[in-house]
PDB file of C-alpha atoms in Angstrom:
ATOM      1  CA  MET A  78      57.323 -33.926  75.086  1.00  0.00           C
ATOM      2  CA  PRO A  79      57.711 -31.630  78.343  1.00  0.00           C
ATOM      3  CA  VAL A  80      58.130 -32.200  81.756  1.00  0.00           C
ATOM      4  CA  ILE A  81      55.749 -30.841  83.551  1.00  0.00           C
ATOM      5  CA  ARG A  82      55.209 -29.922  87.159  1.00  0.00           C
ATOM      6  CA  ALA A  83      51.828 -28.130  86.622  1.00  0.00           C
ATOM      7  CA  PRO A  84      49.217 -29.105  84.856  1.00  0.00           C
ATOM      8  CA  GLN A  85      49.043 -25.467  83.153  1.00  0.00           C
ATOM      9  CA  GLU A  86      51.816 -26.358  82.229  1.00  0.00           C
ATOM     10  CA  PHE A  87      50.754 -27.976  79.161  1.00  0.00           C
ATOM     11  CA  ASN A  88      48.899 -27.222  76.218  1.00  0.00           C
ATOM     12  CA  THR A  89      48.605 -27.923  72.500  1.00  0.00           C
ATOM     13  CA  ASP A  90      48.839 -24.513  70.608  1.00  0.00           C
ATOM     14  CA  ASP A  91      49.787 -25.273  67.041  1.00  0.00           C
ATOM     15  CA  LEU A  92      46.921 -28.208  66.532  1.00  0.00           C
ATOM     16  CA  PHE A  93      44.626 -27.434  63.315  1.00  0.00           C
ATOM     17  CA  VAL A  94      42.445 -29.627  61.736  1.00  0.00           C
ATOM     18  CA  ASP A  95      41.965 -29.002  57.631  1.00  0.00           C
ATOM     19  CA  LEU A  96      38.581 -29.455  56.789  1.00  0.00           C
ATOM     20  CA  ARG A  97      38.498 -28.952  53.442  1.00  0.00           C
ATOM     21  CA  GLU A  98      37.648 -32.087  52.618  1.00  0.00           C
ATOM     22  CA  LEU A  99      35.098 -32.856  54.528  1.00  0.00           C
ATOM     23  CA  LEU A 100      32.778 -29.267  54.443  1.00  0.00           C
ATOM     24  CA  GLY A 101      34.443 -28.055  50.607  1.00  0.00           C
ATOM     25  CA  ARG A 102      35.660 -25.098  51.848  1.00  0.00           C
ATOM     26  CA  ARG A 103      39.244 -23.749  52.893  1.00  0.00           C
ATOM     27  CA  LEU A 104      38.530 -24.160  56.606  1.00  0.00           C
ATOM     28  CA  PHE A 105      41.361 -24.767  59.250  1.00  0.00           C
ATOM     29  CA  LEU A 106      40.008 -25.411  62.740  1.00  0.00           C
ATOM     30  CA  LYS A 107      42.076 -24.409  65.606  1.00  0.00           C
ATOM     31  CA  CYS A 108      41.775 -27.159  67.980  1.00  0.00           C
ATOM     32  CA  GLU A 109      42.321 -25.327  71.498  1.00  0.00           C
ATOM     33  CA  GLY A 110      40.924 -28.348  73.710  1.00  0.00           C
ATOM     34  CA  PHE A 111      43.448 -30.486  74.090  1.00  0.00           C
ATOM     35  CA  ASN A 112      45.195 -29.039  77.785  1.00  0.00           C
ATOM     36  CA  PHE A 113      44.747 -30.727  81.106  1.00  0.00           C
ATOM     37  CA  ALA A 114      41.176 -28.454  81.266  1.00  0.00           C
ATOM     38  CA  GLY A 115      39.912 -29.417  78.117  1.00  0.00           C
ATOM     39  CA  SER A 116      39.010 -25.795  76.559  1.00  0.00           C
ATOM     40  CA  VAL A 117      40.615 -22.164  75.089  1.00  0.00           C
ATOM     41  CA  LYS A 118      39.456 -20.885  79.136  1.00  0.00           C
ATOM     42  CA  LEU A 119      42.898 -22.517  80.446  1.00  0.00           C
ATOM     43  CA  LYS A 120      44.426 -19.519  79.204  1.00  0.00           C
ATOM     44  CA  ALA A 121      42.526 -17.205  80.674  1.00  0.00           C
ATOM     45  CA  ALA A 122      42.408 -18.577  83.677  1.00  0.00           C
ATOM     46  CA  ALA A 123      46.436 -18.738  84.098  1.00  0.00           C
ATOM     47  CA  ALA A 124      46.361 -15.484  82.987  1.00  0.00           C
ATOM     48  CA  MET A 125      44.133 -13.987  85.444  1.00  0.00           C
ATOM     49  CA  ILE A 126      45.052 -16.011  88.193  1.00  0.00           C
ATOM     50  CA  ASP A 127      48.521 -14.759  87.619  1.00  0.00           C
ATOM     51  CA  ALA A 128      47.863 -11.223  86.711  1.00  0.00           C
ATOM     52  CA  ALA A 129      46.001 -11.802  90.038  1.00  0.00           C
ATOM     53  CA  GLU A 130      49.191 -12.836  92.278  1.00  0.00           C
ATOM     54  CA  SER A 131      50.775  -9.813  90.606  1.00  0.00           C
ATOM     55  CA  GLU A 132      48.978  -7.874  92.233  1.00  0.00           C
ATOM     56  CA  GLY A 133      48.446  -8.752  95.249  1.00  0.00           C
ATOM     57  CA  LEU A 134      45.034  -9.592  95.710  1.00  0.00           C
ATOM     58  CA  LEU A 135      45.731 -13.486  96.302  1.00  0.00           C
ATOM     59  CA  ASP A 136      46.711 -15.379  99.337  1.00  0.00           C
ATOM     60  CA  ARG A 137      46.393 -18.094 101.334  1.00  0.00           C
ATOM     61  CA  ASP A 138      43.184 -17.092 103.240  1.00  0.00           C
ATOM     62  CA  SER A 139      41.353 -16.056 100.077  1.00  0.00           C
ATOM     63  CA  ILE A 140      38.035 -16.891  97.762  1.00  0.00           C
ATOM     64  CA  LEU A 141      38.156 -17.595  94.915  1.00  0.00           C
ATOM     65  CA  VAL A 142      35.099 -16.777  92.698  1.00  0.00           C
ATOM     66  CA  GLU A 143      34.048 -16.504  89.489  1.00  0.00           C
ATOM     67  CA  SER A 144      31.043 -17.005  87.248  1.00  0.00           C
ATOM     68  CA  SER A 145      31.247 -19.247  84.145  1.00  0.00           C
ATOM     69  CA  SER A 146      29.336 -21.530  81.902  1.00  0.00           C
ATOM     70  CA  GLY A 147      31.711 -24.328  82.389  1.00  0.00           C
ATOM     71  CA  ASN A 148      34.867 -24.149  80.865  1.00  0.00           C
ATOM     72  CA  LEU A 149      36.306 -21.393  82.504  1.00  0.00           C
ATOM     73  CA  GLY A 150      35.562 -23.232  85.665  1.00  0.00           C
ATOM     74  CA  VAL A 151      36.565 -26.374  85.154  1.00  0.00           C
ATOM     75  CA  ALA A 152      40.391 -24.122  84.554  1.00  0.00           C
ATOM     76  CA  LEU A 153      39.858 -22.560  87.935  1.00  0.00           C
ATOM     77  CA  ALA A 154      39.241 -25.170  89.169  1.00  0.00           C
ATOM     78  CA  MET A 155      42.137 -27.083  88.494  1.00  0.00           C
ATOM     79  CA  ILE A 156      44.387 -24.154  89.236  1.00  0.00           C
ATOM     80  CA  ALA A 157      43.188 -23.157  92.175  1.00  0.00           C
ATOM     81  CA  ALA A 158      43.371 -27.013  92.866  1.00  0.00           C
ATOM     82  CA  ASN A 159      47.324 -26.797  92.134  1.00  0.00           C
ATOM     83  CA  ARG A 160      48.042 -23.471  93.992  1.00  0.00           C
ATOM     84  CA  GLY A 161      46.392 -24.635  97.057  1.00  0.00           C
ATOM     85  CA  TYR A 162      43.283 -21.788  96.447  1.00  0.00           C
ATOM     86  CA  ARG A 163      39.587 -22.678  97.443  1.00  0.00           C
ATOM     87  CA  PHE A 164      37.742 -21.796  94.366  1.00  0.00           C
ATOM     88  CA  LEU A 165      33.966 -21.178  94.348  1.00  0.00           C
ATOM     89  CA  CYS A 166      32.080 -21.298  90.880  1.00  0.00           C
ATOM     90  CA  VAL A 167      28.722 -19.993  90.215  1.00  0.00           C
ATOM     91  CA  THR A 168      27.303 -20.930  87.494  1.00  0.00           C
ATOM     92  CA  ASP A 169      23.904 -21.485  86.518  1.00  0.00           C
ATOM     93  CA  LEU A 170      21.290 -24.801  85.201  1.00  0.00           C
ATOM     94  CA  ARG A 171      22.939 -24.883  81.458  1.00  0.00           C
ATOM     95  CA  VAL A 172      25.594 -26.291  82.766  1.00  0.00           C
ATOM     96  CA  ASN A 173      26.427 -29.869  81.625  1.00  0.00           C
ATOM     97  CA  GLU A 174      26.348 -32.573  84.449  1.00  0.00           C
ATOM     98  CA  ALA A 175      30.075 -33.568  84.063  1.00  0.00           C
ATOM     99  CA  THR A 176      31.337 -30.356  83.712  1.00  0.00           C
ATOM    100  CA  ARG A 177      30.229 -29.645  87.117  1.00  0.00           C
ATOM    101  CA  SER A 178      31.456 -32.921  88.520  1.00  0.00           C
ATOM    102  CA  LEU A 179      34.379 -31.914  87.730  1.00  0.00           C
ATOM    103  CA  MET A 180      35.001 -28.960  89.089  1.00  0.00           C
ATOM    104  CA  GLU A 181      33.895 -30.657  92.322  1.00  0.00           C
ATOM    105  CA  ALA A 182      36.252 -33.606  91.702  1.00  0.00           C
ATOM    106  CA  LEU A 183      38.474 -30.557  91.541  1.00  0.00           C
ATOM    107  CA  GLY A 184      37.637 -29.591  95.049  1.00  0.00           C
ATOM    108  CA  THR A 185      35.309 -26.593  93.667  1.00  0.00           C
ATOM    109  CA  GLU A 186      32.163 -25.836  95.905  1.00  0.00           C
ATOM    110  CA  VAL A 187      30.021 -25.223  92.793  1.00  0.00           C
ATOM    111  CA  HIS A 188      26.539 -22.267  93.501  1.00  0.00           C
ATOM    112  CA  THR A 189      23.504 -23.161  90.814  1.00  0.00           C
ATOM    113  CA  ILE A 190      21.528 -20.071  90.186  1.00  0.00           C
ATOM    114  CA  VAL A 191      18.067 -21.497  88.902  1.00  0.00           C
ATOM    115  CA  GLU A 192      15.671 -18.524  88.771  1.00  0.00           C
ATOM    116  CA  PRO A 193      17.342 -15.356  86.153  1.00  0.00           C
ATOM    117  CA  SER A 194      17.170 -11.906  86.782  1.00  0.00           C
ATOM    118  CA  LYS A 195      14.510 -10.084  85.912  1.00  0.00           C
ATOM    119  CA  ASP A 196      16.526  -7.722  83.161  1.00  0.00           C
ATOM    120  CA  ASN A 197      20.176  -9.858  82.435  1.00  0.00           C
ATOM    121  CA  GLY A 198      18.581 -12.975  82.659  1.00  0.00           C
ATOM    122  CA  LEU A 199      20.430 -16.246  84.861  1.00  0.00           C
ATOM    123  CA  LEU A 200      24.239 -14.081  83.820  1.00  0.00           C
ATOM    124  CA  GLY A 201      22.691 -11.398  85.936  1.00  0.00           C
ATOM    125  CA  ALA A 202      21.436 -13.144  88.185  1.00  0.00           C
ATOM    126  CA  ARG A 203      24.913 -15.613  89.038  1.00  0.00           C
ATOM    127  CA  LEU A 204      26.134 -11.969  88.890  1.00  0.00           C
ATOM    128  CA  ASP A 205      24.032 -10.255  91.862  1.00  0.00           C
ATOM    129  CA  HIS A 206      25.241 -13.892  93.972  1.00  0.00           C
ATOM    130  CA  ILE A 207      28.981 -13.272  93.478  1.00  0.00           C
ATOM    131  CA  ALA A 208      28.027  -9.789  94.553  1.00  0.00           C
ATOM    132  CA  ALA A 209      26.547 -11.083  97.953  1.00  0.00           C
ATOM    133  CA  LEU A 210      29.096 -13.359  98.523  1.00  0.00           C
ATOM    134  CA  GLN A 211      31.528  -9.946  98.281  1.00  0.00           C
ATOM    135  CA  ALA A 212      29.641  -7.842 100.796  1.00  0.00           C
ATOM    136  CA  ALA A 213      29.016 -11.235 103.195  1.00  0.00           C
ATOM    137  CA  ASP A 214      33.275 -12.015 102.617  1.00  0.00           C
ATOM    138  CA  GLU A 215      36.083 -10.245 102.594  1.00  0.00           C
ATOM    139  CA  ARG A 216      37.698 -12.940 101.494  1.00  0.00           C
ATOM    140  CA  VAL A 217      36.302 -13.392  98.021  1.00  0.00           C
ATOM    141  CA  VAL A 218      38.363 -11.947  95.171  1.00  0.00           C
ATOM    142  CA  TRP A 219      36.426 -11.991  92.150  1.00  0.00           C
ATOM    143  CA  LEU A 220      38.041 -12.420  88.984  1.00  0.00           C
ATOM    144  CA  ASN A 221      35.584 -10.627  86.704  1.00  0.00           C
ATOM    145  CA  GLN A 222      36.235 -12.533  83.528  1.00  0.00           C
ATOM    146  CA  TYR A 223      34.380 -10.403  81.780  1.00  0.00           C
ATOM    147  CA  ALA A 224      36.135  -6.789  82.446  1.00  0.00           C
ATOM    148  CA  ASN A 225      39.767  -9.015  83.132  1.00  0.00           C
ATOM    149  CA  HIS A 226      42.199  -7.399  80.676  1.00  0.00           C
ATOM    150  CA  ALA A 227      44.133 -10.149  81.553  1.00  0.00           C
ATOM    151  CA  ASN A 228      41.665 -12.766  79.677  1.00  0.00           C
ATOM    152  CA  TRP A 229      42.267 -10.845  76.474  1.00  0.00           C
ATOM    153  CA  MET A 230      45.199 -10.714  77.050  1.00  0.00           C
ATOM    154  CA  ALA A 231      45.898 -13.999  77.221  1.00  0.00           C
ATOM    155  CA  HIS A 232      44.887 -14.629  73.372  1.00  0.00           C
ATOM    156  CA  TYR A 233      47.007 -11.544  71.961  1.00  0.00           C
ATOM    157  CA  ARG A 234      49.992 -12.983  73.064  1.00  0.00           C
ATOM    158  CA  THR A 235      49.582 -16.339  72.412  1.00  0.00           C
ATOM    159  CA  THR A 236      46.450 -17.840  70.780  1.00  0.00           C
ATOM    160  CA  ALA A 237      45.937 -15.124  67.287  1.00  0.00           C
ATOM    161  CA  PRO A 238      50.494 -15.199  67.141  1.00  0.00           C
ATOM    162  CA  SER A 239      50.492 -19.333  66.760  1.00  0.00           C
ATOM    163  CA  ILE A 240      47.786 -18.426  63.791  1.00  0.00           C
ATOM    164  CA  ALA A 241      49.153 -15.745  62.334  1.00  0.00           C
ATOM    165  CA  ARG A 242      53.098 -18.005  62.351  1.00  0.00           C
ATOM    166  CA  ARG A 243      50.644 -20.717  60.601  1.00  0.00           C
ATOM    167  CA  PHE A 244      49.134 -19.319  57.995  1.00  0.00           C
ATOM    168  CA  PRO A 245      50.679 -16.692  56.584  1.00  0.00           C
ATOM    169  CA  GLU A 246      48.233 -16.370  54.101  1.00  0.00           C
ATOM    170  CA  LEU A 247      45.014 -15.768  56.446  1.00  0.00           C
ATOM    171  CA  SER A 248      41.957 -14.009  55.145  1.00  0.00           C
ATOM    172  CA  VAL A 249      39.743 -14.396  57.517  1.00  0.00           C
ATOM    173  CA  LEU A 250      39.960 -14.970  61.053  1.00  0.00           C
ATOM    174  CA  VAL A 251      36.388 -16.333  62.658  1.00  0.00           C
ATOM    175  CA  VAL A 252      36.158 -16.866  66.826  1.00  0.00           C
ATOM    176  CA  GLY A 253      33.039 -17.577  68.588  1.00  0.00           C
ATOM    177  CA  ALA A 254      31.258 -14.430  71.231  1.00  0.00           C
ATOM    178  CA  GLY A 255      31.185 -15.183  74.791  1.00  0.00           C
ATOM    179  CA  THR A 256      32.970 -12.867  77.264  1.00  0.00           C
ATOM    180  CA  THR A 257      34.451 -11.744  74.215  1.00  0.00           C
ATOM    181  CA  GLY A 258      38.376 -12.737  75.786  1.00  0.00           C
ATOM    182  CA  THR A 259      39.679 -14.374  73.454  1.00  0.00           C
ATOM    183  CA  LEU A 260      38.255 -12.688  69.855  1.00  0.00           C
ATOM    184  CA  MET A 261      39.668  -9.048  71.514  1.00  0.00           C
ATOM    185  CA  GLY A 262      41.848 -10.920  72.099  1.00  0.00           C
ATOM    186  CA  CYS A 263      43.102 -11.935  68.431  1.00  0.00           C
ATOM    187  CA  ALA A 264      40.781  -8.325  66.632  1.00  0.00           C
ATOM    188  CA  ARG A 265      42.874  -6.510  68.521  1.00  0.00           C
ATOM    189  CA  TYR A 266      46.365  -8.408  67.393  1.00  0.00           C
ATOM    190  CA  PHE A 267      45.483  -8.344  63.407  1.00  0.00           C
ATOM    191  CA  HIS A 268      44.127  -4.842  64.117  1.00  0.00           C
ATOM    192  CA  GLU A 269      47.715  -4.385  64.800  1.00  0.00           C
ATOM    193  CA  HIS A 270      50.037  -7.095  62.661  1.00  0.00           C
ATOM    194  CA  HIS A 271      48.173  -8.255  59.625  1.00  0.00           C
ATOM    195  CA  PRO A 272      45.377  -5.653  58.988  1.00  0.00           C
ATOM    196  CA  GLU A 273      43.902  -7.129  55.955  1.00  0.00           C
ATOM    197  CA  VAL A 274      42.881 -10.422  57.551  1.00  0.00           C
ATOM    198  CA  ARG A 275      39.247 -10.341  58.332  1.00  0.00           C
ATOM    199  CA  LEU A 276      37.107 -10.723  61.842  1.00  0.00           C
ATOM    200  CA  VAL A 277      34.286 -12.666  61.663  1.00  0.00           C
ATOM    201  CA  ALA A 278      32.239 -12.876  65.069  1.00  0.00           C
ATOM    202  CA  VAL A 279      29.872 -15.799  65.657  1.00  0.00           C
ATOM    203  CA  ASP A 280      27.255 -15.692  68.368  1.00  0.00           C
ATOM    204  CA  ALA A 281      24.315 -17.086  69.035  1.00  0.00           C
ATOM    205  CA  VAL A 282      20.387 -16.648  67.998  1.00  0.00           C
ATOM    206  CA  GLY A 283      19.314 -14.974  71.430  1.00  0.00           C
ATOM    207  CA  SER A 284      22.598 -13.095  72.293  1.00  0.00           C
ATOM    208  CA  VAL A 285      22.389 -10.140  72.979  1.00  0.00           C
ATOM    209  CA  SER A 286      26.562  -9.061  72.766  1.00  0.00           C
ATOM    210  CA  PHE A 287      25.879  -7.546  69.044  1.00  0.00           C
ATOM    211  CA  GLY A 288      22.182  -6.621  69.600  1.00  0.00           C
ATOM    212  CA  GLY A 289      19.932  -8.826  69.375  1.00  0.00           C
ATOM    213  CA  ALA A 290      17.526  -9.393  70.637  1.00  0.00           C
ATOM    214  CA  PRO A 291      17.265 -11.683  74.410  1.00  0.00           C
ATOM    215  CA  ALA A 292      16.201 -15.126  73.605  1.00  0.00           C
ATOM    216  CA  PRO A 293      16.604 -17.997  75.726  1.00  0.00           C
ATOM    217  CA  ARG A 294      19.996 -20.852  75.784  1.00  0.00           C
ATOM    218  CA  LEU A 295      19.886 -23.968  76.449  1.00  0.00           C
ATOM    219  CA  ILE A 296      23.758 -24.987  75.197  1.00  0.00           C
ATOM    220  CA  PRO A 297      26.457 -22.990  77.211  1.00  0.00           C
ATOM    221  CA  GLY A 298      30.048 -21.035  76.384  1.00  0.00           C
ATOM    222  CA  LEU A 299      28.567 -18.550  74.038  1.00  0.00           C
ATOM    223  CA  GLY A 300      26.111 -15.870  73.865  1.00  0.00           C
ATOM    224  CA  MET A 301      26.122 -13.347  76.191  1.00  0.00           C
ATOM    225  CA  SER A 302      22.312 -11.785  78.377  1.00  0.00           C
ATOM    226  CA  VAL A 303      24.312  -7.902  79.021  1.00  0.00           C
ATOM    227  CA  PRO A 304      26.628  -7.163  76.874  1.00  0.00           C
ATOM    228  CA  PRO A 305      30.086  -7.912  77.685  1.00  0.00           C
ATOM    229  CA  PRO A 306      32.414  -5.075  78.368  1.00  0.00           C
ATOM    230  CA  GLN A 307      35.282  -6.238  77.054  1.00  0.00           C
ATOM    231  CA  LEU A 308      33.625  -5.940  73.223  1.00  0.00           C
ATOM    232  CA  ASP A 309      34.850  -3.116  70.901  1.00  0.00           C
ATOM    233  CA  THR A 310      33.356  -3.635  67.544  1.00  0.00           C
ATOM    234  CA  ALA A 311      35.341  -1.570  66.303  1.00  0.00           C
ATOM    235  CA  TYR A 312      37.595  -4.740  65.990  1.00  0.00           C
ATOM    236  CA  VAL A 313      34.838  -6.956  64.675  1.00  0.00           C
ATOM    237  CA  ASP A 314      34.321  -6.841  60.450  1.00  0.00           C
ATOM    238  CA  ASP A 315      31.370  -9.418  60.675  1.00  0.00           C
ATOM    239  CA  ILE A 316      28.909 -10.510  62.673  1.00  0.00           C
ATOM    240  CA  ILE A 317      27.246 -14.212  62.570  1.00  0.00           C
ATOM    241  CA  HIS A 318      24.348 -15.579  64.464  1.00  0.00           C
ATOM    242  CA  VAL A 319      23.915 -19.051  64.611  1.00  0.00           C
ATOM    243  CA  ALA A 320      20.661 -20.964  65.769  1.00  0.00           C
ATOM    244  CA  GLU A 321      21.446 -24.151  68.092  1.00  0.00           C
ATOM    245  CA  VAL A 322      19.685 -26.404  66.021  1.00  0.00           C
ATOM    246  CA  ASP A 323      21.888 -26.098  63.934  1.00  0.00           C
ATOM    247  CA  THR A 324      25.032 -25.688  66.375  1.00  0.00           C
ATOM    248  CA  VAL A 325      23.784 -29.000  67.446  1.00  0.00           C
ATOM    249  CA  ARG A 326      23.728 -30.524  63.511  1.00  0.00           C
ATOM    250  CA  THR A 327      27.107 -28.644  62.727  1.00  0.00           C
ATOM    251  CA  CYS A 328      28.569 -30.971  65.620  1.00  0.00           C
ATOM    252  CA  ARG A 329      26.509 -34.004  65.309  1.00  0.00           C
ATOM    253  CA  THR A 330      28.668 -33.792  61.498  1.00  0.00           C
ATOM    254  CA  LEU A 331      31.813 -33.917  62.725  1.00  0.00           C
ATOM    255  CA  ALA A 332      31.466 -36.018  64.674  1.00  0.00           C
ATOM    256  CA  ALA A 333      29.729 -38.744  62.353  1.00  0.00           C
ATOM    257  CA  HIS A 334      33.378 -37.882  60.195  1.00  0.00           C
ATOM    258  CA  GLY A 335      35.302 -39.026  64.070  1.00  0.00           C
ATOM    259  CA  PHE A 336      35.919 -35.426  64.805  1.00  0.00           C
ATOM    260  CA  LEU A 337      34.000 -35.019  68.586  1.00  0.00           C
ATOM    261  CA  PHE A 338      33.795 -31.359  69.543  1.00  0.00           C
ATOM    262  CA  GLY A 339      32.309 -29.132  72.604  1.00  0.00           C
ATOM    263  CA  GLY A 340      29.035 -26.803  71.495  1.00  0.00           C
ATOM    264  CA  SER A 341      30.886 -23.619  71.062  1.00  0.00           C
ATOM    265  CA  THR A 342      33.172 -25.166  68.052  1.00  0.00           C
ATOM    266  CA  GLY A 343      29.994 -26.291  66.191  1.00  0.00           C
ATOM    267  CA  THR A 344      28.720 -22.728  66.731  1.00  0.00           C
ATOM    268  CA  VAL A 345      31.514 -21.323  65.075  1.00  0.00           C
ATOM    269  CA  VAL A 346      32.166 -23.612  62.139  1.00  0.00           C
ATOM    270  CA  LYS A 347      28.657 -23.197  61.259  1.00  0.00           C
ATOM    271  CA  GLY A 348      29.167 -19.503  61.389  1.00  0.00           C
ATOM    272  CA  ALA A 349      32.330 -19.858  59.515  1.00  0.00           C
ATOM    273  CA  LEU A 350      30.247 -21.886  57.246  1.00  0.00           C
ATOM    274  CA  THR A 351      28.086 -19.342  57.167  1.00  0.00           C
ATOM    275  CA  TRP A 352      30.456 -15.936  56.386  1.00  0.00           C
ATOM    276  CA  LEU A 353      32.257 -18.469  53.787  1.00  0.00           C
ATOM    277  CA  ASP A 354      29.392 -18.812  51.541  1.00  0.00           C
ATOM    278  CA  ALA A 355      28.878 -15.431  50.591  1.00  0.00           C
ATOM    279  CA  HIS A 356      31.950 -14.116  50.675  1.00  0.00           C
ATOM    280  CA  ALA A 357      34.654 -16.586  50.046  1.00  0.00           C
ATOM    281  CA  THR A 358      36.873 -16.788  46.407  1.00  0.00           C
ATOM    282  CA  ARG A 359      38.696 -19.480  45.215  1.00  0.00           C
ATOM    283  CA  SER A 360      42.177 -17.824  47.436  1.00  0.00           C
ATOM    284  CA  THR A 361      40.359 -17.232  50.996  1.00  0.00           C
ATOM    285  CA  THR A 362      41.703 -19.153  53.632  1.00  0.00           C
ATOM    286  CA  ALA A 363      39.951 -19.541  56.785  1.00  0.00           C
ATOM    287  CA  VAL A 364      40.804 -20.565  60.276  1.00  0.00           C
ATOM    288  CA  ALA A 365      38.437 -20.867  62.993  1.00  0.00           C
ATOM    289  CA  ILE A 366      38.967 -21.622  66.936  1.00  0.00           C
ATOM    290  CA  ALA A 367      37.513 -24.553  67.817  1.00  0.00           C
ATOM    291  CA  PRO A 368      37.254 -23.899  72.550  1.00  0.00           C
ATOM    292  CA  ASP A 369      36.544 -27.252  73.363  1.00  0.00           C
ATOM    293  CA  LEU A 370      35.880 -30.619  72.564  1.00  0.00           C
ATOM    294  CA  GLY A 371      33.199 -32.895  72.746  1.00  0.00           C
ATOM    295  CA  GLU A 372      32.656 -34.806  75.590  1.00  0.00           C
ATOM    296  CA  ARG A 373      30.812 -33.418  78.154  1.00  0.00           C
ATOM    297  CA  TYR A 374      28.978 -32.432  75.582  1.00  0.00           C
ATOM    298  CA  LEU A 375      27.853 -35.960  75.376  1.00  0.00           C
ATOM    299  CA  SER A 376      24.392 -35.773  77.554  1.00  0.00           C
ATOM    300  CA  THR A 377      23.736 -32.986  75.941  1.00  0.00           C
ATOM    301  CA  ILE A 378      24.197 -32.660  71.813  1.00  0.00           C
ATOM    302  CA  TYR A 379      25.147 -35.651  71.716  1.00  0.00           C
ATOM    303  CA  ALA A 380      22.029 -37.420  73.430  1.00  0.00           C
ATOM    304  CA  ARG A 381      19.428 -38.198  70.845  1.00  0.00           C
ATOM    305  CA  THR A 382      16.363 -37.674  73.562  1.00  0.00           C
ATOM    306  CA  TRP A 383      18.092 -33.924  74.654  1.00  0.00           C
ATOM    307  CA  VAL A 384      17.881 -32.855  70.842  1.00  0.00           C
ATOM    308  CA  GLU A 385      14.036 -34.062  69.997  1.00  0.00           C
ATOM    309  CA  ASP A 386      12.802 -33.165  73.254  1.00  0.00           C
ATOM    310  CA  ASN A 387      14.720 -29.208  72.785  1.00  0.00           C
ATOM    311  CA  TYR A 388      14.272 -28.708  69.451  1.00  0.00           C
ATOM    312  CA  GLY A 389      12.214 -31.261  67.851  1.00  0.00           C
ATOM    313  CA  VAL A 390      14.332 -32.738  65.872  1.00  0.00           C
ATOM    314  CA  ASP A 391      13.791 -36.580  64.887  1.00  0.00           C
ATOM    315  CA  ASP A 392      17.642 -36.771  64.932  1.00  0.00           C
ATOM    316  CA  ASP A 393      18.511 -41.005  64.457  1.00  0.00           C
ATOM    317  CA  ARG A 394      22.212 -41.358  63.901  1.00  0.00           C
ATOM    318  CA  GLY A 395      22.961 -37.629  64.953  1.00  0.00           C
ATOM    319  CA  ALA A 396      24.082 -36.373  61.587  1.00  0.00           C
ATOM    320  CA  LEU A 397      21.087 -35.272  60.542  1.00  0.00           C
ATOM    321  CA  PRO A 398      22.016 -35.863  56.724  1.00  0.00           C
ATOM    322  CA  ALA A 399      19.369 -34.365  54.573  1.00  0.00           C
ATOM    323  CA  GLN A 400      18.937 -31.130  56.964  1.00  0.00           C
ATOM    324  CA  VAL A 401      22.512 -31.405  57.754  1.00  0.00           C
ATOM    325  CA  ALA A 402      23.861 -30.935  53.713  1.00  0.00           C
ATOM    326  CA  GLY A 403      21.294 -28.533  53.593  1.00  0.00           C
ATOM    327  CA  ALA A 404      22.004 -26.206  56.621  1.00  0.00           C
ATOM    328  CA  LEU A 405      26.077 -26.499  55.499  1.00  0.00           C
ATOM    329  CA  ARG A 406      25.213 -25.019  52.207  1.00  0.00           C
TER     330      ARG A 406
END
């Protein structure tokens, strides 16, 4: 085991869960939640801060600012605390309470947006708030995860190569689409080094990332209310949209077998199953990326009252056995 001096120095990049027995598909899940930030966003956070330092954009008087629905905010809060930077996270009402509390425990100032902008929803309002912060204080440094090349490069350099090494026979890689940093880093790597691998993007119903109609979304993580600047659909072979109720069902199916994952993972796994049902052959090997674990979702997708109030689902055990069985076939 390593001996580390900073929390961002530890990240498990080679842990996969074999879901064949559980879900009846040749599907492997790359687990990105085993680090001190608890999610795949640690890679992007570290890469963006390193790049800003290399470019001379940060000093001890700087105020790091970023928009985040949760996981990136936690990762930046952790690194900022370790390196002595002040960090302000701009989020919105969808953020999980556990995530907000974790950022605040690390010394982060959290601004929560409650009203969406007229044209671009809550994300647009978050970005407007950051613009106002920049105008008011020259010390503000916005990392801008949505357009920062260090975001996708982190996955081009680490996430994608680790998958390629472990699964040389890989047929299809399934990646959730949020800011599309993970998606584009992996897509570019496989396009250049293993062009035979199909790249499937999974998005939430209600997201506009791939031209879908905007609609309210309650689960943070995947999906955008404005087109993601980093997205280049030329690198994407297929797109699957997943309804949030199916995200909840999939998460709870996994939890019923001892695997407690976050909402983004439930969305990605459901998207992978949908694609495999339509396209898989006996030789198809699929890997899906699980961005985080489930502890931060205990008050939402794993809470009976929250699920019933928001989706009208009778959710006794949580796994919804009959309905889930139908949803996953």
